Short mmCIF file of C-alpha atoms in Angstrom, two decimals:
data_model
loop_
_atom_site.label_atom_id
_atom_site.label_comp_id
_atom_site.label_asym_id
_atom_site.label_seq_id
_atom_site.Cartn_x
_atom_site.Cartn_y
_atom_site.Cartn_z
CA MET A 23 115.82 100.95 84.83
CA ALA A 24 114.43 100.22 81.38
CA ASP A 25 117.39 98.05 80.33
CA PHE A 26 117.13 95.88 83.51
CA SER A 27 120.09 97.66 85.12
CA PHE A 28 119.82 98.92 88.69
CA SER A 29 121.55 101.28 91.11
CA SER A 30 121.68 101.73 94.86
CA PHE A 31 120.70 104.85 96.79
CA CYS A 32 122.93 106.64 99.26
CA ALA A 33 121.56 107.71 102.63
CA GLY A 34 121.09 111.26 101.33
CA GLY A 35 118.89 110.07 98.47
CA THR A 36 121.29 110.29 95.52
CA ILE A 37 122.03 107.35 93.22
CA MET A 38 125.42 105.65 93.46
CA GLY A 39 127.50 105.41 90.31
CA VAL A 40 128.05 101.62 90.42
CA ARG A 41 125.35 99.75 88.53
CA GLY A 42 124.46 96.10 88.07
CA ARG A 43 122.08 94.29 85.76
CA VAL A 44 119.38 91.74 86.42
CA PRO A 45 120.19 88.67 84.27
CA LEU A 46 117.37 87.41 82.06
CA PRO A 47 116.51 83.68 82.01
CA GLU A 48 117.69 81.76 78.96
CA ARG A 49 114.42 81.87 77.00
CA GLU A 50 113.95 85.58 77.63
CA ARG A 51 117.63 86.20 76.83
CA GLU A 52 117.17 84.46 73.46
CA MET A 53 114.01 86.50 72.93
CA ALA A 54 116.03 89.67 73.45
CA ALA A 55 118.74 88.68 70.96
CA GLY A 56 118.89 91.15 68.09
CA ASP A 57 116.16 93.30 69.58
CA SER A 58 115.51 95.22 72.77
CA VAL A 59 113.42 93.90 75.62
CA CYS A 60 112.38 96.66 77.99
CA CYS A 61 111.43 96.63 81.64
CA VAL A 62 108.31 98.79 81.89
CA VAL A 63 107.62 98.58 85.64
CA SER A 64 108.59 96.77 88.85
CA PHE A 65 106.50 95.58 91.79
CA GLU A 66 107.91 94.11 95.02
CA GLY A 67 110.85 92.46 93.29
CA TRP A 68 108.91 91.45 90.15
CA LEU A 69 109.71 93.06 86.79
CA VAL A 70 107.35 93.44 83.82
CA GLY A 71 109.22 92.94 80.54
CA VAL A 72 107.98 93.49 77.00
CA LYS A 73 109.39 92.98 73.53
CA ALA A 74 107.93 95.48 71.08
CA ASN A 75 107.25 94.87 67.42
CA LYS A 76 109.08 97.03 64.91
CA GLY A 77 106.63 99.67 63.83
CA ARG A 78 104.51 102.09 65.79
CA TYR A 79 101.11 100.37 65.49
CA PHE A 80 102.01 96.68 65.69
CA GLY A 81 101.96 96.45 69.47
CA ASP A 82 104.05 94.28 71.78
CA ARG A 83 105.17 90.86 70.62
CA ARG A 84 105.70 89.22 74.01
CA ARG A 85 105.20 90.11 77.67
CA PHE A 86 106.36 88.44 80.86
CA LEU A 87 106.74 88.85 84.63
CA MET A 88 110.11 87.97 86.16
CA ASN A 89 111.28 87.83 89.76
CA SER A 90 114.51 89.81 90.10
CA PHE A 91 115.97 87.42 92.69
CA SER A 92 114.66 83.92 91.93
CA ARG A 93 114.38 84.63 88.17
CA ASP A 94 111.02 82.84 88.11
CA VAL A 95 109.06 83.80 84.99
CA ILE A 96 105.33 84.09 84.34
CA ARG A 97 104.61 84.51 80.64
CA LEU A 98 101.63 86.71 79.87
CA PRO A 99 99.23 85.76 77.06
CA LEU A 100 98.67 87.60 73.82
CA PRO A 101 95.62 89.87 73.80
CA SER A 102 93.76 87.64 71.36
CA GLY A 103 92.40 84.41 72.85
CA ALA A 104 89.65 83.33 70.45
CA SER A 105 89.69 81.95 66.93
CA ARG A 106 85.99 82.68 66.39
CA SER A 107 84.19 85.95 66.95
CA ALA A 108 81.37 84.00 68.61
CA ASP A 109 83.72 83.27 71.54
CA ALA A 110 84.00 86.95 72.40
CA TYR A 111 82.12 88.29 75.42
CA THR A 112 81.37 92.01 75.67
CA ARG A 113 79.89 94.25 78.35
CA SER A 114 79.16 97.99 78.17
CA LEU A 115 79.02 100.17 81.27
CA PRO A 116 77.95 103.81 81.63
CA ILE A 117 80.22 106.06 83.72
CA ILE A 118 78.29 106.97 86.87
CA ASN A 119 78.30 110.72 87.65
CA GLY A 120 80.06 111.26 84.37
CA SER A 121 79.66 110.93 80.61
CA GLY A 122 80.62 108.20 78.19
CA VAL A 123 80.52 104.42 78.09
CA LEU A 124 83.23 101.85 78.82
CA HIS A 125 83.23 98.71 76.63
CA CYS A 126 84.95 95.54 77.93
CA THR A 127 85.68 92.48 75.80
CA ILE A 128 87.14 89.04 76.61
CA ASN A 129 88.45 86.73 73.86
CA ALA A 130 88.47 89.39 71.18
CA ALA A 131 89.32 87.98 67.77
CA LYS A 132 92.09 90.54 67.23
CA CYS A 133 93.54 93.22 69.44
CA VAL A 134 96.76 95.22 69.23
CA MET A 135 98.27 96.26 72.56
CA LEU A 136 101.31 98.38 73.34
CA PHE A 137 101.94 98.36 77.10
CA TRP A 138 102.47 101.86 78.47
CA LYS A 139 101.68 101.49 82.16
CA VAL A 140 101.29 98.29 84.21
CA VAL A 141 100.00 97.90 87.76
CA LEU A 142 99.89 94.72 89.87
CA SER A 143 97.33 94.35 92.67
CA SER A 144 99.69 92.08 94.63
CA SER A 145 102.83 90.03 94.18
CA PRO A 146 102.48 87.11 91.71
CA ASP A 147 103.79 84.97 94.59
CA SER A 148 100.24 85.13 95.95
CA GLY A 149 99.05 83.00 93.02
CA SER A 150 95.62 83.57 91.52
CA LYS A 151 94.95 86.60 93.74
CA CYS A 152 97.30 88.73 91.64
CA VAL A 153 95.58 90.96 89.06
CA VAL A 154 97.62 92.63 86.33
CA ALA A 155 96.15 95.86 84.93
CA ALA A 156 97.83 97.41 81.89
CA THR A 157 97.18 100.65 80.03
CA SER A 158 97.76 100.29 76.31
CA MET A 159 97.86 103.07 73.73
CA ILE A 160 97.51 102.43 69.99
CA LYS A 161 96.83 105.21 67.46
CA ASP A 162 95.92 107.61 70.28
CA ALA A 163 93.24 105.21 71.59
CA VAL A 164 93.44 104.12 75.22
CA LYS A 165 92.72 100.57 76.35
CA LEU A 166 92.66 99.04 79.82
CA ALA A 167 93.61 95.35 79.88
CA LEU A 168 93.04 93.03 82.86
CA TRP A 169 94.54 89.58 83.48
CA ARG A 170 95.04 87.11 86.31
CA PRO A 171 96.72 83.66 86.39
CA GLY A 172 94.55 81.05 84.70
CA MET A 173 93.11 83.38 82.05
CA LYS A 174 94.04 82.52 78.45
CA SER A 175 93.56 86.06 77.17
CA TRP A 176 93.19 89.60 78.45
CA SER A 177 89.96 91.37 79.30
CA VAL A 178 90.31 94.51 77.19
CA CYS A 179 88.30 97.67 77.88
CA TYR A 180 87.82 100.31 75.21
CA GLY A 181 86.80 103.88 75.84
CA ASN A 182 87.90 107.43 76.43
CA LEU A 183 89.76 106.40 79.56
CA HIS A 184 91.30 108.83 82.06
CA MET A 185 92.34 107.95 85.58
CA LEU A 186 92.68 111.67 86.30
CA SER A 187 90.64 113.95 84.02
CA PHE A 188 91.41 117.68 84.28
CA GLY A 189 88.85 120.44 83.89
CA LYS A 190 89.23 124.20 84.23
CA PHE A 191 88.36 124.27 87.92
CA THR A 192 87.97 120.60 88.93
CA THR A 193 89.62 117.24 88.40
CA ASN A 194 87.72 113.98 87.94
CA LEU A 195 89.06 110.73 89.38
CA LEU A 196 87.68 107.57 87.74
CA VAL A 197 87.14 104.69 90.17
CA PHE A 198 86.89 101.16 88.73
CA GLU A 199 85.38 98.15 90.50
CA ILE A 200 86.50 94.76 89.17
CA CYS A 201 84.60 91.49 89.48
CA GLU A 202 85.10 87.96 88.16
CA ASP A 203 82.47 85.82 86.44
CA ASP A 204 82.51 82.69 84.31
CA ASN A 205 84.15 84.62 81.48
CA GLY A 206 87.03 86.06 83.54
CA LEU A 207 87.86 89.47 84.96
CA MET A 208 85.46 92.26 84.12
CA VAL A 209 84.86 95.87 85.16
CA SER A 210 81.56 95.90 87.04
CA ARG A 211 81.25 99.62 87.79
CA VAL A 212 82.87 102.91 86.72
CA GLU A 213 82.27 106.06 88.75
CA SER A 214 83.60 109.58 88.29
CA CYS A 215 84.47 111.48 91.49
CA VAL A 216 85.04 115.23 91.41
CA ILE A 217 88.14 116.43 93.28
CA LYS A 218 88.40 120.10 94.20
CA LEU A 219 91.70 121.30 95.60
CA PRO A 220 92.18 124.97 96.54
CA GLY A 221 94.78 126.70 94.43
CA VAL A 222 95.16 123.69 92.13
CA MET A 223 93.77 124.25 88.64
CA GLY A 224 95.20 121.40 86.57
CA THR A 225 97.37 123.75 84.52
CA ALA A 226 100.38 122.99 82.36
CA ASN A 227 102.66 124.01 85.24
CA GLU A 228 101.42 121.18 87.45
CA THR A 229 101.90 117.42 87.42
CA TRP A 230 99.50 115.14 89.30
CA SER A 231 100.38 111.63 90.49
CA ILE A 232 98.43 108.95 92.38
CA VAL A 233 100.05 106.72 95.00
CA GLU A 234 98.71 104.34 97.63
CA TRP A 235 100.15 104.95 101.10
CA ARG A 236 99.27 102.66 104.02
CA GLY A 237 95.90 101.85 102.47
CA LYS A 238 95.14 105.51 101.72
CA LEU A 239 94.92 107.21 98.34
CA LEU A 240 97.30 110.15 97.95
CA ILE A 241 97.47 112.75 95.20
CA VAL A 242 100.88 114.38 94.80
CA VAL A 243 100.84 117.76 93.03
CA THR A 244 104.15 119.03 91.65
CA TYR A 245 104.34 122.74 90.81
CA PHE A 246 106.83 123.97 88.20
CA GLY A 247 108.20 127.44 87.71
CA GLU A 248 108.00 129.58 84.60
CA PHE A 249 108.51 127.53 81.41
CA GLY A 250 108.33 124.38 83.56
CA HIS A 251 112.08 124.04 84.05
CA ASN A 252 112.25 123.69 87.83
CA ILE A 253 110.15 122.29 90.69
CA ILE A 254 109.11 125.06 93.07
CA GLU A 255 106.62 123.33 95.37
CA ILE A 256 105.24 119.91 96.33
CA ARG A 257 101.85 119.31 97.92
CA VAL A 258 100.46 115.97 99.10
CA TYR A 259 96.74 115.33 99.66
CA GLU A 260 94.91 112.37 101.20
CA VAL A 261 91.72 111.70 99.21
CA ASP A 262 88.43 110.24 100.47
CA CYS A 263 86.36 108.99 97.52
CA SER A 264 83.37 107.92 99.65
CA THR A 265 81.75 111.30 98.95
CA ASN A 266 81.16 113.19 95.71
CA PRO A 267 82.81 115.66 95.40
CA ALA A 268 85.61 113.73 97.07
CA THR A 269 87.07 115.25 100.23
CA PHE A 270 90.79 115.82 100.75
CA THR A 271 93.26 116.67 103.46
CA GLU A 272 96.74 118.08 102.88
CA ILE A 273 99.40 116.13 104.79
CA LYS A 274 102.89 117.25 105.80
CA SER A 275 104.47 113.93 106.81
CA LEU A 276 104.81 110.33 105.63
CA ASP A 277 105.74 109.04 109.10
CA GLY A 278 109.27 108.20 107.95
CA ASP A 279 108.21 106.39 104.76
CA CYS A 280 109.39 107.22 101.24
CA ASN A 281 107.51 107.40 97.94
CA PHE A 282 108.74 106.92 94.41
CA ILE A 283 106.69 109.05 92.00
CA SER A 284 106.71 108.78 88.20
CA GLN A 285 104.29 108.98 85.31
CA LEU A 286 104.41 105.22 84.81
CA SER A 287 104.46 103.87 88.35
CA SER A 288 104.24 105.23 91.89
CA LYS A 289 105.03 103.21 94.98
CA SER A 290 105.18 103.83 98.73
CA PHE A 291 107.66 102.01 100.98
CA ARG A 292 107.34 101.72 104.75
CA LEU A 293 110.91 102.36 105.89
CA SER A 294 110.42 103.83 109.35
CA HIS A 295 111.66 100.63 111.00
CA TYR A 296 114.98 100.80 109.12
CA ASP A 297 117.94 102.84 110.34
CA VAL A 298 119.00 103.84 106.81
CA VAL A 299 116.11 106.19 106.05
CA LYS A 300 114.63 108.44 108.69
CA ASP A 301 113.28 111.33 106.60
CA ASP A 302 110.04 111.60 104.63
CA LEU A 303 111.52 111.37 101.14
CA MET A 304 109.77 111.56 97.79
CA TYR A 305 111.74 110.48 94.70
CA PHE A 306 110.53 112.05 91.45
CA MET A 307 111.45 110.11 88.31
CA HIS A 308 109.35 111.80 85.61
CA GLY A 309 111.97 111.33 82.90
CA ARG A 310 113.15 114.88 82.30
CA SER A 311 116.51 115.71 83.84
CA PHE A 312 115.16 118.44 86.16
CA ASP A 313 112.39 116.11 87.40
CA LYS A 314 114.77 113.47 88.76
CA SER A 315 115.03 114.81 92.29
CA VAL A 316 114.45 113.74 95.88
CA TYR A 317 112.21 115.94 98.02
CA ASN A 318 112.43 116.00 101.82
CA MET A 319 108.98 116.72 103.27
CA LYS A 320 110.44 117.59 106.67
CA ASP A 321 112.53 120.56 105.60
CA GLY A 322 111.19 121.22 102.08
CA THR A 323 114.57 120.77 100.38
CA MET A 324 115.00 119.37 96.87
CA THR A 325 118.19 117.52 95.82
CA PRO A 326 119.07 116.16 92.35
CA ILE A 327 119.23 112.38 92.33
CA THR A 328 121.93 112.06 89.72
CA ALA A 329 123.44 114.03 86.87
CA ASP A 330 124.47 111.17 84.56
CA MET A 331 121.24 109.17 84.21
CA SER A 332 120.26 109.15 80.52
CA GLU A 333 116.65 109.78 79.53
CA ASP A 334 116.18 106.43 77.73
CA LYS A 335 117.06 104.42 80.85
CA ILE A 336 114.12 105.63 82.94
#
C-alpha cells in the first residue's frame, strides 16, 4: 500500500486484517522524517518510493527503488542532468498512423517531474537490462521519462501522450519502441493502432486497463451500472497489434493465473502451479470503495476485497 504497509490474501480473495510494514533503510527513513514518502508501485518485490515537494507544481524531491526483502536501494537521479543547455540532446518523432509529434530530451537544463505511474521492464536485479518508465504530470501536461542504470539523468518525452486514446467509436493504442544510442535511452518510433471492440464505446461507464499476460497484451474492460456505482460486467480481450486496425479475441480463462488491475499498475501472476489459488481471479484496486473487488472468471462472481481499506492507502 502507499504507506509501505502490506496485507495477505485469504484463499477466497479477501484481504486479511493483520498488516505489516516494510521497514525503510536508514537513509530513506531519515528522508521520510517530518514528511511522507509514498510507495507508488511495486514490481517483483521491488518498491518505487518518492518524496514529494510541498506544493502542487514543484515535483518530486527524491525517488528510489527498494527491494522489499533485502532492502537494497537504487537511488534514481533527478530529471535535470546538465548544467549547460548545450549538453541537451533532443529528438522529435511524428506519430505514425496518428497525429501529433513526440519530443524527447536528454540532459534538459531544468525539468519538473511528479511521478504518477511507474513501470519496470524487468527486475533491477538484472542490472543494466532494467528500464524504468515513468509517467509524470505537471500542470496538466504529460511527460514520459525513461531511465536505466548508468544514466545520470532521465530521458524526458514531451507531448500529448495517451497510452489508450478514446474516440466515439474506436480506441487508439500508442505503441512505443525504445532504442539506446550514445546519449542514452530514446524513443525511436511511435505508432497509433486502432482498436475496435464490439459493444465497447469508451464511455464514462467503462474503465479500460492494459496488462501483460504470458507475453500477450490484454485489455480488461470494466462495465459499471447507472451512475457508475457498481461493476456489472468484466470482459477480457487479447490484442494483436501486428495489424492496423489491431485484431482482438475475447478470452474466458486465465489458465489458473490471477491479475491485479488498477489505474496505476497492472500485473499478472502465474499461480497455476500453486495449491493456494486454483481459480482465474482478477483483483480490481481502482481506489474507489466499490472498485476494490475480486472477480472470478470461472463463475462470474464478484466479491468485495475488504471493507476497511481507506482510500489514501491504495
